[in-house]
Structures are given as structure tokens and as C-alpha cells.
Short mmCIF file of C-alpha atoms in Angstrom, two decimals:
data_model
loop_
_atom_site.label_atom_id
_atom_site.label_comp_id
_atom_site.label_asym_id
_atom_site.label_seq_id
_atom_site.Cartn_x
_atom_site.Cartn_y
_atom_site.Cartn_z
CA UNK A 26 0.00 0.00 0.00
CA UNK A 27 1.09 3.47 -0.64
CA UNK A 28 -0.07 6.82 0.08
CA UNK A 29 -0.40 9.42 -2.21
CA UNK A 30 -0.83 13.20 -0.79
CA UNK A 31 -2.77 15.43 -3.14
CA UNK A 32 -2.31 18.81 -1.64
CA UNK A 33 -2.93 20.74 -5.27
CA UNK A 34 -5.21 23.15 -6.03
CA UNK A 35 -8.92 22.57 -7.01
CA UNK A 36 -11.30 24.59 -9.58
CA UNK A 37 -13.53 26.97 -7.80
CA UNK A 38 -16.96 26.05 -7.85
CA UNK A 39 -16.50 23.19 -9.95
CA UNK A 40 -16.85 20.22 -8.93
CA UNK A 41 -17.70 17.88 -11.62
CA UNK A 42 -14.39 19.04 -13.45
CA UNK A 43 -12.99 18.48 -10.08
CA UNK A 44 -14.80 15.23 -9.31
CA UNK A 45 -13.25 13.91 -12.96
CA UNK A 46 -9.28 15.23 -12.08
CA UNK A 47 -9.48 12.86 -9.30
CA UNK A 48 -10.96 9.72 -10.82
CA UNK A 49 -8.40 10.31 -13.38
CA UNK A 50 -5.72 9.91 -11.27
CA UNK A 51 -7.22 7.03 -9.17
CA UNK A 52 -6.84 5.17 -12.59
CA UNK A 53 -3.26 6.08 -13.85
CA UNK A 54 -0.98 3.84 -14.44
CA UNK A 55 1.56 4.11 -11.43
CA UNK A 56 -1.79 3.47 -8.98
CA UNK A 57 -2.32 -0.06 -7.48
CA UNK A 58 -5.30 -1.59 -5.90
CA UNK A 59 -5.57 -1.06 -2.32
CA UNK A 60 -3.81 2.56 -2.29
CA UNK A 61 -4.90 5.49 -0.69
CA UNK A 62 -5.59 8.80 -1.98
CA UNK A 63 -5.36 11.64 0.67
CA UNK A 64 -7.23 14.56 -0.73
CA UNK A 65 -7.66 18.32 1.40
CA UNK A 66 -10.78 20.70 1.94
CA UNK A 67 -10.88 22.38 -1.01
CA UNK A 68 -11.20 19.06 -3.21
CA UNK A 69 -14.84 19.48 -4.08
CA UNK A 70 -15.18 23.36 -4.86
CA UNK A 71 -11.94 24.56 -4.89
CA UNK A 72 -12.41 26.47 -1.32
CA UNK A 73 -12.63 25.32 2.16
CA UNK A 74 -16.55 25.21 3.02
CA UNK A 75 -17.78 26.04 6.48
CA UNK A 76 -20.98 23.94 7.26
CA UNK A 77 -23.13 26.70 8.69
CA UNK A 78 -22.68 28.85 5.59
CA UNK A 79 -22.88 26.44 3.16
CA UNK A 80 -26.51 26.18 1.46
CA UNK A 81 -28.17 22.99 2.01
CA UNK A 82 -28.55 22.12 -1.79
CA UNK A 83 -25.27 22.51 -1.92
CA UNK A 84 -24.67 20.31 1.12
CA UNK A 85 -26.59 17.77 -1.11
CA UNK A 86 -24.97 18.72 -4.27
CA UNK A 87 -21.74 17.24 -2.37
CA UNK A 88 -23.11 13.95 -1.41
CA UNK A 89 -24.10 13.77 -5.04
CA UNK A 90 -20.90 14.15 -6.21
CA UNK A 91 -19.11 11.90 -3.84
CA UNK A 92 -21.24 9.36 -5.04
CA UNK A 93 -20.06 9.13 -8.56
CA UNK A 94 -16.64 10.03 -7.42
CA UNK A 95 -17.14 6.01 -5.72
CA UNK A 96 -18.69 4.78 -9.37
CA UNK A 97 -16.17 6.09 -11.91
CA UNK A 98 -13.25 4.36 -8.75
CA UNK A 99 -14.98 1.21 -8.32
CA UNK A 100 -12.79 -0.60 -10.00
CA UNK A 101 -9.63 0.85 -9.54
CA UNK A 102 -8.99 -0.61 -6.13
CA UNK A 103 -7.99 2.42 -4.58
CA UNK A 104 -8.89 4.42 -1.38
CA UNK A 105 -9.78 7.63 -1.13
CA UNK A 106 -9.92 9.70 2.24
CA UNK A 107 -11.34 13.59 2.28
CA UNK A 108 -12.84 15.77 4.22
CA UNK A 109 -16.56 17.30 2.82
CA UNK A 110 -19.01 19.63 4.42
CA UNK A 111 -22.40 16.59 4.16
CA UNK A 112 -25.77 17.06 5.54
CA UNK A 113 -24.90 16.13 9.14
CA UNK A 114 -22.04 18.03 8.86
CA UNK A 115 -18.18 18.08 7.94
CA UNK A 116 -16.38 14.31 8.14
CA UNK A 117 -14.34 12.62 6.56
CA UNK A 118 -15.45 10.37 3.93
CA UNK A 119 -14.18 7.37 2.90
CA UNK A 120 -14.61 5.98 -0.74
CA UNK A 121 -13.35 2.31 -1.24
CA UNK A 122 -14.68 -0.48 -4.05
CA UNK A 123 -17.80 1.85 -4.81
CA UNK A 124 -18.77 2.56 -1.45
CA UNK A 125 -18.82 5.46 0.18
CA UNK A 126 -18.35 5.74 3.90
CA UNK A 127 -17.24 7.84 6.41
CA UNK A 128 -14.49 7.71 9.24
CA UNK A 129 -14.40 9.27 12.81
CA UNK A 130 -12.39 12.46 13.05
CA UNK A 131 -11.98 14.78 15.85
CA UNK A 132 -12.78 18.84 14.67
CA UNK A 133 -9.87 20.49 16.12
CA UNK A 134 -8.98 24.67 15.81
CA UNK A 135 -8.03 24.92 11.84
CA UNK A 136 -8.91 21.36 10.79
CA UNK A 137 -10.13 17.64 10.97
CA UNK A 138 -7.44 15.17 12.83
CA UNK A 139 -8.44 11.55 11.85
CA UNK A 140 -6.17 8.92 14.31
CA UNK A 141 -4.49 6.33 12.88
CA UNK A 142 -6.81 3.45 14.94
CA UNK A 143 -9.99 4.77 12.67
CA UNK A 144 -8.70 4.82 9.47
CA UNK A 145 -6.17 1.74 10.01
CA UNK A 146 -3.23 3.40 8.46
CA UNK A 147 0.04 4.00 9.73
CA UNK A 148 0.04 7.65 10.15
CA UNK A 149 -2.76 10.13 11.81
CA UNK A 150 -3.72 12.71 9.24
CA UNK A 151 -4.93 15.95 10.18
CA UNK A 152 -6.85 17.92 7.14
CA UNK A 153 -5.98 21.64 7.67
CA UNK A 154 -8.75 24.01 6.91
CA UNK A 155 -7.20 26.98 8.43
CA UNK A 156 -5.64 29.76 5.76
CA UNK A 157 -1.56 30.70 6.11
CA UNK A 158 -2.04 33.15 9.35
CA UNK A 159 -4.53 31.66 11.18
CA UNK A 160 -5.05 29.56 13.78
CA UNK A 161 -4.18 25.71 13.60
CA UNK A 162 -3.70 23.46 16.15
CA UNK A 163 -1.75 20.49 14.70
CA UNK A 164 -1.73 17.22 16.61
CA UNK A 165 1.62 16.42 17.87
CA UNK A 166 1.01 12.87 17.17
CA UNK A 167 4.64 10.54 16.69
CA UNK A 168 3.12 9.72 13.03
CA UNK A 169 1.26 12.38 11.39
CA UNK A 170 0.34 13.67 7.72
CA UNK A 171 -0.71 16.98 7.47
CA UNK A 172 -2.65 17.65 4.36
CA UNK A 173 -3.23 21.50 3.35
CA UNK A 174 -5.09 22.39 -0.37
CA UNK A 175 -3.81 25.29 -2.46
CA UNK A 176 -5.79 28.91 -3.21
CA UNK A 177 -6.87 31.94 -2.40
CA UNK A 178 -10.25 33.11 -1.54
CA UNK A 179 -11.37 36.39 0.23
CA UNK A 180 -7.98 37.47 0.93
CA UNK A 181 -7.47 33.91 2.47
CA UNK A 182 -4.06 32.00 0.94
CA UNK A 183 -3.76 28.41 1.32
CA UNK A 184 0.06 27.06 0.83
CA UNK A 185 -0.33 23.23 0.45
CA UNK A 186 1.81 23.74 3.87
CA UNK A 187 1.92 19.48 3.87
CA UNK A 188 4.27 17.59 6.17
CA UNK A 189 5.09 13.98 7.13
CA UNK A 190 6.24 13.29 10.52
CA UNK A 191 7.53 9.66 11.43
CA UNK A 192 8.53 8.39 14.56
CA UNK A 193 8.23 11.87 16.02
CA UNK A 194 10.33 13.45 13.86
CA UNK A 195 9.53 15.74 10.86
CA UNK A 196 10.53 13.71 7.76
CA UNK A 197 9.59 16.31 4.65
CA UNK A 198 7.68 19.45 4.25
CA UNK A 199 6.04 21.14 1.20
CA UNK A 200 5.05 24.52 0.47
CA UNK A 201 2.77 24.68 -3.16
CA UNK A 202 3.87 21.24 -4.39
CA UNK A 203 2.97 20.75 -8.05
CA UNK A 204 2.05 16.73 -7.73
CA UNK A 205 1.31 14.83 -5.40
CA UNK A 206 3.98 13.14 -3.53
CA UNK A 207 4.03 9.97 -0.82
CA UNK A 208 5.68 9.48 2.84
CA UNK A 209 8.69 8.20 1.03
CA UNK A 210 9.66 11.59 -0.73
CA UNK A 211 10.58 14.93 -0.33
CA UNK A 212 13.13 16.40 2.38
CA UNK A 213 12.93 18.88 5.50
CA UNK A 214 13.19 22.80 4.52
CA UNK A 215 13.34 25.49 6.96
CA UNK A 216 11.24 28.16 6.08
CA UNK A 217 11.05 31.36 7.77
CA UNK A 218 8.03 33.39 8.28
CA UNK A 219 9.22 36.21 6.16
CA UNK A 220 9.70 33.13 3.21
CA UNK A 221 6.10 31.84 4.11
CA UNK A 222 5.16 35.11 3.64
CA UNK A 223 6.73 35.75 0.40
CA UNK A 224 5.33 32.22 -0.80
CA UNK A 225 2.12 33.93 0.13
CA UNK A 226 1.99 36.66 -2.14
CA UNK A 227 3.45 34.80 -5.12
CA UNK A 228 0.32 32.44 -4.41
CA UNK A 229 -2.15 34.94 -3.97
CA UNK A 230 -1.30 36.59 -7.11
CA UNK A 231 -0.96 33.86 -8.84
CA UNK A 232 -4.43 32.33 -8.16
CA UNK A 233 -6.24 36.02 -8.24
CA UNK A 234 -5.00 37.08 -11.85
CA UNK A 235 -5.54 33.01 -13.09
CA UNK A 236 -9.32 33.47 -11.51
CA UNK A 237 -10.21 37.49 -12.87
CA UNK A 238 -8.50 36.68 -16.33
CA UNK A 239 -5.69 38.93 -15.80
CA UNK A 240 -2.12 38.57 -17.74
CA UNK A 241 -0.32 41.72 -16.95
CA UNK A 242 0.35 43.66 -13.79
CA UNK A 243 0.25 47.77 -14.00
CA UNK A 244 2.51 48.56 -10.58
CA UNK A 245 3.76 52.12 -9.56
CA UNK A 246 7.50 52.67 -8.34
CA UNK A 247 8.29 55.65 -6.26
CA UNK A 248 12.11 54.60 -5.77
CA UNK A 249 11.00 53.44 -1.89
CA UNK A 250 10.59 49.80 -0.32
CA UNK A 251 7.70 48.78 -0.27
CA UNK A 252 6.76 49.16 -4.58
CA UNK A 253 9.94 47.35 -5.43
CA UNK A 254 8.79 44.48 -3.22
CA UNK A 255 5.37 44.51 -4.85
CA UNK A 256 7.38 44.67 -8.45
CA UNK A 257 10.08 42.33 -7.19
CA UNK A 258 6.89 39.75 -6.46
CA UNK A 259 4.97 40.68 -9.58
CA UNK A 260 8.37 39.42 -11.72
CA UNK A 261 8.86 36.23 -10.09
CA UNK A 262 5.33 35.09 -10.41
CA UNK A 263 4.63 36.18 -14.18
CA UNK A 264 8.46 37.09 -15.64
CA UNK A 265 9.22 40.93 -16.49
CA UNK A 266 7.60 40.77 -20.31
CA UNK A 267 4.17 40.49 -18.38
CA UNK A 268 4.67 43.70 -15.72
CA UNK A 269 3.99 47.61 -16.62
CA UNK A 270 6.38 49.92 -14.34
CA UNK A 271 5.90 53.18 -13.90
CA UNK A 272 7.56 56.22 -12.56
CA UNK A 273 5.44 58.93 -11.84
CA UNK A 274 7.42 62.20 -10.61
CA UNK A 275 6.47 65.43 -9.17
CA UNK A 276 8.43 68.45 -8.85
CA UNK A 277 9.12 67.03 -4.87
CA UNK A 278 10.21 63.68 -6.76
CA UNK A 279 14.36 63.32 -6.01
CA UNK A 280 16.77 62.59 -8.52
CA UNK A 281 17.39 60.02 -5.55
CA UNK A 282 14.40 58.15 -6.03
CA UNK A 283 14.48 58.07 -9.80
CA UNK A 284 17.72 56.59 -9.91
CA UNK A 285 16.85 53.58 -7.25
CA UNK A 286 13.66 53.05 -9.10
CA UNK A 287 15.81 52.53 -12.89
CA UNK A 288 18.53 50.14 -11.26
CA UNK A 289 15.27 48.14 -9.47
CA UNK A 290 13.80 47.95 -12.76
CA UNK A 291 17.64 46.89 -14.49
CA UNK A 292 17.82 44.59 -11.64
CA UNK A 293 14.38 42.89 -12.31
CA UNK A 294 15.15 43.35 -16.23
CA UNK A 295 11.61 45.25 -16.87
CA UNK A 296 11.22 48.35 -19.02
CA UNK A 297 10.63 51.59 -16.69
CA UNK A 298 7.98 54.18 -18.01
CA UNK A 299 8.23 58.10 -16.67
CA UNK A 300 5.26 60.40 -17.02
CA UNK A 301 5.27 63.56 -15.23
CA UNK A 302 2.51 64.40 -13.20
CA UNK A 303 2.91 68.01 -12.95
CA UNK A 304 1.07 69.41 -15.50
CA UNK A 305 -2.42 67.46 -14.27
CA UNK A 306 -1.34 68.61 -10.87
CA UNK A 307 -1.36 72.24 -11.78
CA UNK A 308 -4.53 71.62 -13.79
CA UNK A 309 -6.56 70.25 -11.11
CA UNK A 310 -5.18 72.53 -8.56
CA UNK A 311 -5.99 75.93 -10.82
CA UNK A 312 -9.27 74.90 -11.75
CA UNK A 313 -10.05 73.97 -7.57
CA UNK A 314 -8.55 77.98 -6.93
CA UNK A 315 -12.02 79.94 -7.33
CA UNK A 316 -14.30 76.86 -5.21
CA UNK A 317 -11.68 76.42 -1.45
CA UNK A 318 -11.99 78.57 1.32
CA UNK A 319 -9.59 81.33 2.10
CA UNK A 320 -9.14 79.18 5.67
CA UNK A 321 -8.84 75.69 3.98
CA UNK A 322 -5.74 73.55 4.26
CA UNK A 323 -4.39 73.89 0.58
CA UNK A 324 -0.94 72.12 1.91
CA UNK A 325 -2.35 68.66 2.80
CA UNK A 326 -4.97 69.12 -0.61
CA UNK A 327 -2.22 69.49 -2.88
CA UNK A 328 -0.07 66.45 -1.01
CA UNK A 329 -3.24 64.12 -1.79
CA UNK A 330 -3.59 65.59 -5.12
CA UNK A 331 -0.18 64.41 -6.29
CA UNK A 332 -1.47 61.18 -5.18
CA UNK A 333 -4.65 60.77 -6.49
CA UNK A 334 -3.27 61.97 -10.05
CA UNK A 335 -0.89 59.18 -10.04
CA UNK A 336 -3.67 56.43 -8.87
CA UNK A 337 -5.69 58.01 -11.77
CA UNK A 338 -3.24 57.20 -14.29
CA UNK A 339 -2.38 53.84 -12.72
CA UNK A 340 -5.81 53.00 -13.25
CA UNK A 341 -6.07 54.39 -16.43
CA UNK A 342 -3.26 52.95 -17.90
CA UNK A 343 -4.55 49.73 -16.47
CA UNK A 344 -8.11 50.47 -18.31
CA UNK A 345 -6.33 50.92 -21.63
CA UNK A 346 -4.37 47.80 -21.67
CA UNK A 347 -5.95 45.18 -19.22
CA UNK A 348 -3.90 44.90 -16.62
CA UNK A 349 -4.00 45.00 -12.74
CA UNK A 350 -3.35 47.15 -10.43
CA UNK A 351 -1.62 46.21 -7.65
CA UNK A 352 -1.85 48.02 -4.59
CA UNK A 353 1.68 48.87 -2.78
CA UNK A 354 0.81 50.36 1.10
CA UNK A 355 1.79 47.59 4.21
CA UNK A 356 0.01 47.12 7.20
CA UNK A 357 1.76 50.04 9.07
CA UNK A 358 0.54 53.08 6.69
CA UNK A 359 -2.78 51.59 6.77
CA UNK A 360 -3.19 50.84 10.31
CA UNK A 361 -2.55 54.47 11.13
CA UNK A 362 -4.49 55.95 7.96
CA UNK A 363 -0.91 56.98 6.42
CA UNK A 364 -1.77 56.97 3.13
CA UNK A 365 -4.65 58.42 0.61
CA UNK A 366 -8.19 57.73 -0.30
CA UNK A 367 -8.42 56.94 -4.19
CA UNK A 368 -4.44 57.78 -4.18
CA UNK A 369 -2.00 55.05 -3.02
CA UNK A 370 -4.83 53.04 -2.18
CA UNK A 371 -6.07 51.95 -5.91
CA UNK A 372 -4.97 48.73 -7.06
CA UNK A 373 -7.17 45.27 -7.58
CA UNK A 374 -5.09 43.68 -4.73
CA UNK A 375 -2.51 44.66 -1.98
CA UNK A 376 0.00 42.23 -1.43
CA UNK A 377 1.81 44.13 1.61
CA UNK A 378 -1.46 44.90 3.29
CA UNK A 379 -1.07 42.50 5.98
CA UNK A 380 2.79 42.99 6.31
CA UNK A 381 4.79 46.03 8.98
CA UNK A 382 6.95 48.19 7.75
CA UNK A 383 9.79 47.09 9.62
CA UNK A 384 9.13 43.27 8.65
CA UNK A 385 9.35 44.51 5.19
CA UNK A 386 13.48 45.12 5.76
CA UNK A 387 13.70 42.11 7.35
CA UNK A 388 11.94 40.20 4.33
CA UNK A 389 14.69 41.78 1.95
CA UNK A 390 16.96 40.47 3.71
CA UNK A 391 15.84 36.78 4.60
CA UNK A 392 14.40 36.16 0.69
CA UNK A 393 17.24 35.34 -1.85
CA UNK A 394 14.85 36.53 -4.52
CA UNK A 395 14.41 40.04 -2.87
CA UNK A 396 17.74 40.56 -1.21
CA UNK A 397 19.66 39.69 -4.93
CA UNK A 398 17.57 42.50 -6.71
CA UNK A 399 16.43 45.36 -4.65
CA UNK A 400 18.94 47.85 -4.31
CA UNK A 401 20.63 48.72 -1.28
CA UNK A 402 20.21 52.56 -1.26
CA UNK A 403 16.46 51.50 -0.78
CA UNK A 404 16.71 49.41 2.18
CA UNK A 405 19.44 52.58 3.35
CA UNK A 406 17.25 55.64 3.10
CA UNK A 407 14.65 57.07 5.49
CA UNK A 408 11.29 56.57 3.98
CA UNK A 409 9.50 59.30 2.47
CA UNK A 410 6.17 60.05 0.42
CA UNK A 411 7.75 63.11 -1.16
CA UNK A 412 4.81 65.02 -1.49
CA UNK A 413 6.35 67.92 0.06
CA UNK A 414 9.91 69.54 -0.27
CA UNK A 415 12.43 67.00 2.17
CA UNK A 416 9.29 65.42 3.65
CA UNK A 417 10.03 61.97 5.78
CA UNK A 418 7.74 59.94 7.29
CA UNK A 419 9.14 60.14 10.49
CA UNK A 420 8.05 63.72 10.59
CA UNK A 421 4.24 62.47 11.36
CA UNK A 422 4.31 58.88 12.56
CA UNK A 423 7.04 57.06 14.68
CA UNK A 424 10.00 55.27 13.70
CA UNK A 425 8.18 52.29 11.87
CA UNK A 426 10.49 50.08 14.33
CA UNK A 427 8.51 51.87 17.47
CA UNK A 428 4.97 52.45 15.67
CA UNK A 429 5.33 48.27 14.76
CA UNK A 430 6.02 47.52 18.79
CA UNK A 431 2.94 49.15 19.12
CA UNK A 432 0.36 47.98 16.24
CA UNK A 433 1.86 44.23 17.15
CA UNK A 434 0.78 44.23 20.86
CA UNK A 435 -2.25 46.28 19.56
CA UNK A 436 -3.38 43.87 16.92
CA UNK A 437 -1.55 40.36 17.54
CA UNK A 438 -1.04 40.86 21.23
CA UNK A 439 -4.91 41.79 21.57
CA UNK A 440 -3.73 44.03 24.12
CA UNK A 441 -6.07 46.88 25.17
CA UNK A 442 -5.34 50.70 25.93
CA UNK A 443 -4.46 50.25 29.81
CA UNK A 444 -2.08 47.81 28.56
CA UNK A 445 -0.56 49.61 25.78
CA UNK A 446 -0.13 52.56 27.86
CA UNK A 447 1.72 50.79 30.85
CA UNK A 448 4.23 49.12 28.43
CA UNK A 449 4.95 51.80 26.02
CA UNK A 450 3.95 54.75 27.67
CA UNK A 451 0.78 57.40 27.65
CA UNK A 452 1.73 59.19 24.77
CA UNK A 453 3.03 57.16 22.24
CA UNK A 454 0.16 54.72 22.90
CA UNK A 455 -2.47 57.10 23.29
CA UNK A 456 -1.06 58.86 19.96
CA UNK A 457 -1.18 55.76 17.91
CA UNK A 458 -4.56 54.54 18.89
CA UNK A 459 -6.11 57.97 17.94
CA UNK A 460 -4.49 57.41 14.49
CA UNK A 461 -5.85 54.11 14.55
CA UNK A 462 -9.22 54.99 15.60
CA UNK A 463 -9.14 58.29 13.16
CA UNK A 464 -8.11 55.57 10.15
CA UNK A 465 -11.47 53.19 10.53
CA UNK A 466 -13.03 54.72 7.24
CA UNK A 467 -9.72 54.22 5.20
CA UNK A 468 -9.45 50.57 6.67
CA UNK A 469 -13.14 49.96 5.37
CA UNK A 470 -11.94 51.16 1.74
CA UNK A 471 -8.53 49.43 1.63
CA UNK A 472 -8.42 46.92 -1.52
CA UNK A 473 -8.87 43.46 -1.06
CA UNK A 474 -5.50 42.73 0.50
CA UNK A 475 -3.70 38.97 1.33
CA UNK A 476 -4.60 38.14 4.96
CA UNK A 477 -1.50 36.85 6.85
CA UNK A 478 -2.26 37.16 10.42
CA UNK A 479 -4.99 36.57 12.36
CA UNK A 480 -5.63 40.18 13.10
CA UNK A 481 -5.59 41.99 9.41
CA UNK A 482 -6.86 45.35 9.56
CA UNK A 483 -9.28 45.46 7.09
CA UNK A 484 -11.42 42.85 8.76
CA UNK A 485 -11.27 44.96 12.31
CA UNK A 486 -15.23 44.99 13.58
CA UNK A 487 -16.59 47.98 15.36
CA UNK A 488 -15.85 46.43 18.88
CA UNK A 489 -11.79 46.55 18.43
CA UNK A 490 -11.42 50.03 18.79
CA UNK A 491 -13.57 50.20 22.44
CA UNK A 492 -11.59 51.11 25.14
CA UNK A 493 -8.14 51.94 23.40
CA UNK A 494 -8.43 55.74 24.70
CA UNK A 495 -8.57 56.90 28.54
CA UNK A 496 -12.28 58.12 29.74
CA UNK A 497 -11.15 61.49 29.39
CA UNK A 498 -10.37 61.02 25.80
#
């Protein structure tokens, strides 16, 4: 007997397509009667279903298709084990000779853990359902197969993050494996979070252009961090013929920033396009003159402005040839509402949205494929919007290394304001929870961004943001 680990990814919403993949590989050639197929959640419809939102029919529509999945198997010989969301709720079935069965399986946090003595093989399997950043709580059992699917769905990435432990050791581990593989194969890679969280993007983009229909990418570079990550991701996921860069300078724009923006682009070998934004600028700003207040803020307008003229084009130029957006802001800027309505905010997806600033740095430097081509004077500089003349960030938020402390105990650390305050004092805590709390209606806009933590700020309900201030406040 030998098991066979299908940790792939499904069709969405498909499963008669999906239904056929796997009879078709019950019958190849290298299969032998009395084999076993272990398949993950998303086998059926390409997602991981959740019983109490999943429609009855469809509940039915499941059992349906289980049911021929045991006919067109019959008489291959083989065993197939998966979880499915059924009418009396989420097992695991068990498809053998044309019948279809179920076996026992304890519902732990972030999946299904059938033991060894109910399925009578030689390992415990647990079937993850949880998505990279959540919560999972893995048996620690001295033979174990974990069995993760592959996709993305709601901002939710699933890594095929498969292992094989034997004799309480960890034997092999896979991250997005491309076939399935047995007990026997593979090897042990240690994989940092900042690599599972590079892994995650690729994935996410990969699976959310391949589902919308999208072949190009339209991205932004401003010469700063975080849009040569997003371009350094967008290259090694579809090459550098299939990604539109594009530098989009205002008179504030340093010669500085245009130069690390060309040698990114030489480094990633894509072609870099300039157009000024100046002359819309002035445009938009002269024909605004006669309609703004003498007491209105024209300083912080005409910062935004810049910004919204370049996510106009962005999306434009995205119009005109099909391509996608892809948003560049991280986790920090957004937390604290550093960034700009209909601006920097634009794109399709955000890869970074769920990443800090200061893990950013620490990314380039852990990822081969990031460290070899961003260039140093970008992970060197102080970081800077340049909408203004020798404007940093640091002159209206924190250090990102300090604001991070605080947004990690804040969102991670589900700490509240008392808490905050005693550990990293009254006013930097107080002073970053106002910008949290002042950010809500920007969080609520963000684009749909790749979820890699358990606390992403886009997802924050009312409730979070009770009790971060002092009465008085």
C-alpha cells in the first residue's frame, strides 16, 4: 500500500471538473489496488466550506458528487480519504470499491485530525482548513500527515503547507507542491516566516490574476521599499515581459528616487515608463482655486492631489491595456491611515497589506529573490512620500520600528489601551490609537488585500477600537 498526498489546487466552484481530475488519477498507471488517496478541503469546490454557511442544496450537491466520485473508482482498487461539508455536517469520507463511507475524526482549531486506529493506516492525518495566518492546532502525534489544499479566496491563501512526521520526527515538508507526492519523498526545509510570507503573495497573485482573467500587472514605483517588493513579487510570479512599471514624478520627486527606481527595474530586467505628473497637478489645482476657502488647508490638498493623479493614471493605464493594479501600502501606513483615499490606495489587490513596515526590511533580507535584486540605497534611506519639499515619514508617525512595537501588541497581542499605555507609555500609545481609531473609514476602503495574520486590519469589527483611549479622551 502506498499513500499518495494530493495537496494541489482545485477549480472553484467546480466540482464535476474536479470530481473527474481525481478519478483520473485514481486510474493512472503508477496506482495499485488497495492505495490510498489523501485529498484536502478544497477538493470538491476549490475552497474550504464552512458547514453553517454552506446552502443545504449545496450540502446535497456534495453527497451527489461523492457518489459518482465512488462509481467512476470502483474498479480501480484504490482508497480515497477527504474531508466534505455533508448534511450532518463536515467528516471525513471514505470511498473504497464503490462505497462510500465515512471515518471518525476529531474537529480540532483549523482542521479535521483523523487517528491512525480509525482509518487503520500507519500515520494520523490531520486535514488543515485553516488559511496561512490563522489559527491551527496540529496534533503532535509521533506519526502524522498533514494535508493543506492550495488557493486563495477572500484574501485567504492556502500554501499546500503538507508535512510527514515519522517516529516523532519531521521527515519532509512542502510549500505549493505541483504533484502529489508519498511518505517516502521529499526532504525537511526550513522556512522562515518572512519566506512563508513571500510564498504567500506569489500564491495569492498567482491564483487572483488566473481566476479574474488577468495577464499583466500595472505597478507604480516611487524609488522606496515597499513598490519594489510589490514589483520584485509581480516578476517572479509572471516574468518581467508580463509587468507595466511606472515612474510617476512630481516636482518634490528626487533625482534620488528616480535613480533607485531605474537600477530596481535593471535589476528585475523590466522596461521603466516616466510620465510627469505636474502638469495634471497644476490643472486640477488651478481649476479647484475659485471653489476652497480662504481658511482651507491647501498644503495637505495638494499632497493628496499628487497622489490621487498618479492612482488616476495607474488605473487608467490599467483600463487601456488590461492589466491590474496592484496596490503597494503595508500594514503600518494603513493601520494608522498613512496613506490616501483613491491615491495610493487603488490597485485590484494589496500584497503588503497585511505585512509592517519594519518586517518589510527584514523580508529583503531573509528572501534570496528580494535581497539579490532590490537595491541597497532603498533598504538605506529614510522613507519618504515626497509630497512635500524633504518630507520623511518620520516627521508624522514614529520610527516604523517603534509604531510596529505598538500595532503588534495592539493587533496580535490583543492588548487593550491600559495595557498599551503601561508598556509603552501614555503618549506614544495614546497617539497611535487615535491614528488608529481616526483611520477606521480608510481601513473599510482598503483593496482586497492577502490576509497573513490573524488580526488583518481590514477585517477589524466595530468592537476593536472600544476602550483603546482613557475616559477622558
Amino acid at each position: 500500500m502506498t499513500i499518495y498526498i494530493h495537496a494541489l489546487a482545485f477549480r472553484k466552484d467546480d466540482p464535476e471538473r474536479n470530481v473527474r481530475a481525481i478519478a483520473q488519477s485514481a486510474r493512472a498507471k503508477s496506482m495499485k489496488a488497495g492505495d490510498v488517496m489523501l485529498l484536502p478541503f478544497q477538493t470538491l469546490t476549490g475552497t474550504v466550506q464552512s458547514y453553517w454557511q454552506c446552502a443545504e442544496h449545496n450540502r446535497v450537491r456534495n453527497e451527489q458528487w461523492l457518489e459518482k466520485l465512488a462509481g467512476y473508482t470502483k474498479a480501480t482498487g484504490v482508497r480515497i480519504l477527504l474531508p466534505a461539508v455533508l448534511s450532518e455536517g463536515v467528516g471525513v469520507v471514505d470511498i473504497q470499491d464503490g462505497h462510500l463511507g465515512t471515518v471518525a475524526a476529531v474537529a480540532t482549531e483549523g482542521g479535521l485530525w483523523m487517528k491512525a486506529s480509525e482509518s487503520g493506516l500507519d500515520y494520523d492525518v490531520f486535514f488543515r482548513s485553516a488559511a496561512f495566518g490563522e489559527p491551527c492546532d496540529i496534533p503532535s502525534a509521533s506519526n502524522l500527515i498533514v494535508v493543506d489544499g492550495q488557493g486563495f479566496n477572500e484574501g485567504r491563501v492556502y500554501l499546500g503547507a503538507s508535512k510527514v512526521v515519522k517516529s516523532g520526527r519531521m521527515r519532509a515538508n512542502f510549500l505549493l507542491p505541483q504533484a502529489p507526492f508519498t511518505p517516502q519523498e521529499g526532504s525537511v526545509a526550513w522556512l522562515d516566516d518572512h519566506h512563508l510570507r513571500f510564498a504567500a503573495m506569489q500564491a495569492s497573485l498567482r491564483f487572483y490574476m488566473a481566476e479574474c482573467g488577468f495577464e499583466r500587472v500595472t505597478i507604480g514605483l516611487s524609488g522606496g521599499l515597499d513598490s519594489a517588493v510589490v514589483c520584485a513579487v509581480a516578476v517572479s510570479v509572471l516574468g518581467a515581459d508580463k509587468v507595466n512599471a511606472y515612474v510617476l514624478p512630481s516636482r518634490f520627486t528626487s533625482d534620488e528616487s528616480r535613480r533607485d527606481a531605474q537600477a530596481l527595474a535593471d535589476n528585475l530586467g523590466i522596461k521603466l515608463h516616466e510620465i510627469d505628473i505636474m502638469p495634471t497637478v497644476t490643472t486640477v489645482n488651478d481649476c479647484l482655486q475659485p471653489s476652497i476657502p480662504y481658511w482651507a488647508d491647501q498644503s495637505l490638498m495638494y499632497e493628496n492631489l499628487q497622489a490621487r493623479v498618479r492612482g488616476l493614471m495607474l488605473m487608467s493605464l490599467s483600463n487601456a491595456d488590461g492589466s491590474l493594479v496592484i496596490n503597494t501600502g503595508n500594514k503600518s501606513e494603513l493601520a494608522v491611515g498613512y496613506c490616501t483615499l483613491y491615491g495610493d490606495m487603488v490597485g485590484g489587490i494589496a500584497l503588503l497589506v497585511d505585512v509592517y513596515k519594519s518586517d518589510l526590511y527584514r523580508m529583503c533580507e531573509s528572501v534570496a529573490w528580494l535581497r539579490e535584486r532590490i537595491p541597497a540605497n532603498i533598504l538605506k534611506k529614510a522613507p519618504t512620500a515626497e509630497l512635500r519639499s524633504n518630507q520623511k515619514d518620520e516627521d508624522s508617525l514614529p520610527s516604523y520600528e517603534t509604531l510596529d512595537a505598538v500595532l503588534k501588541d495592539l493587533f496580535e497581542g490583543g492588548m487593550n489601551g491600559k495595557q498599551l499605555r503601561k508598556k509603552h507609555g501614555s503618549a506614544l500609545a495614546v497617539r497611535v490609537c487615535k491614528l488608529v481609531m481616526r483611520a477606521r473609514f480608510k481601513h473599510l476602503q482598503a483593496p482586497m488585500g492577502v490576509i497573513m495574520s490573524p488580526v488583518p486590519v481590514k477585517a477589524l469589527p466595530i468592537s476593536f477600537y472600544e476602550g483603546l483611549l482613557p475616559k477622558e479622551l
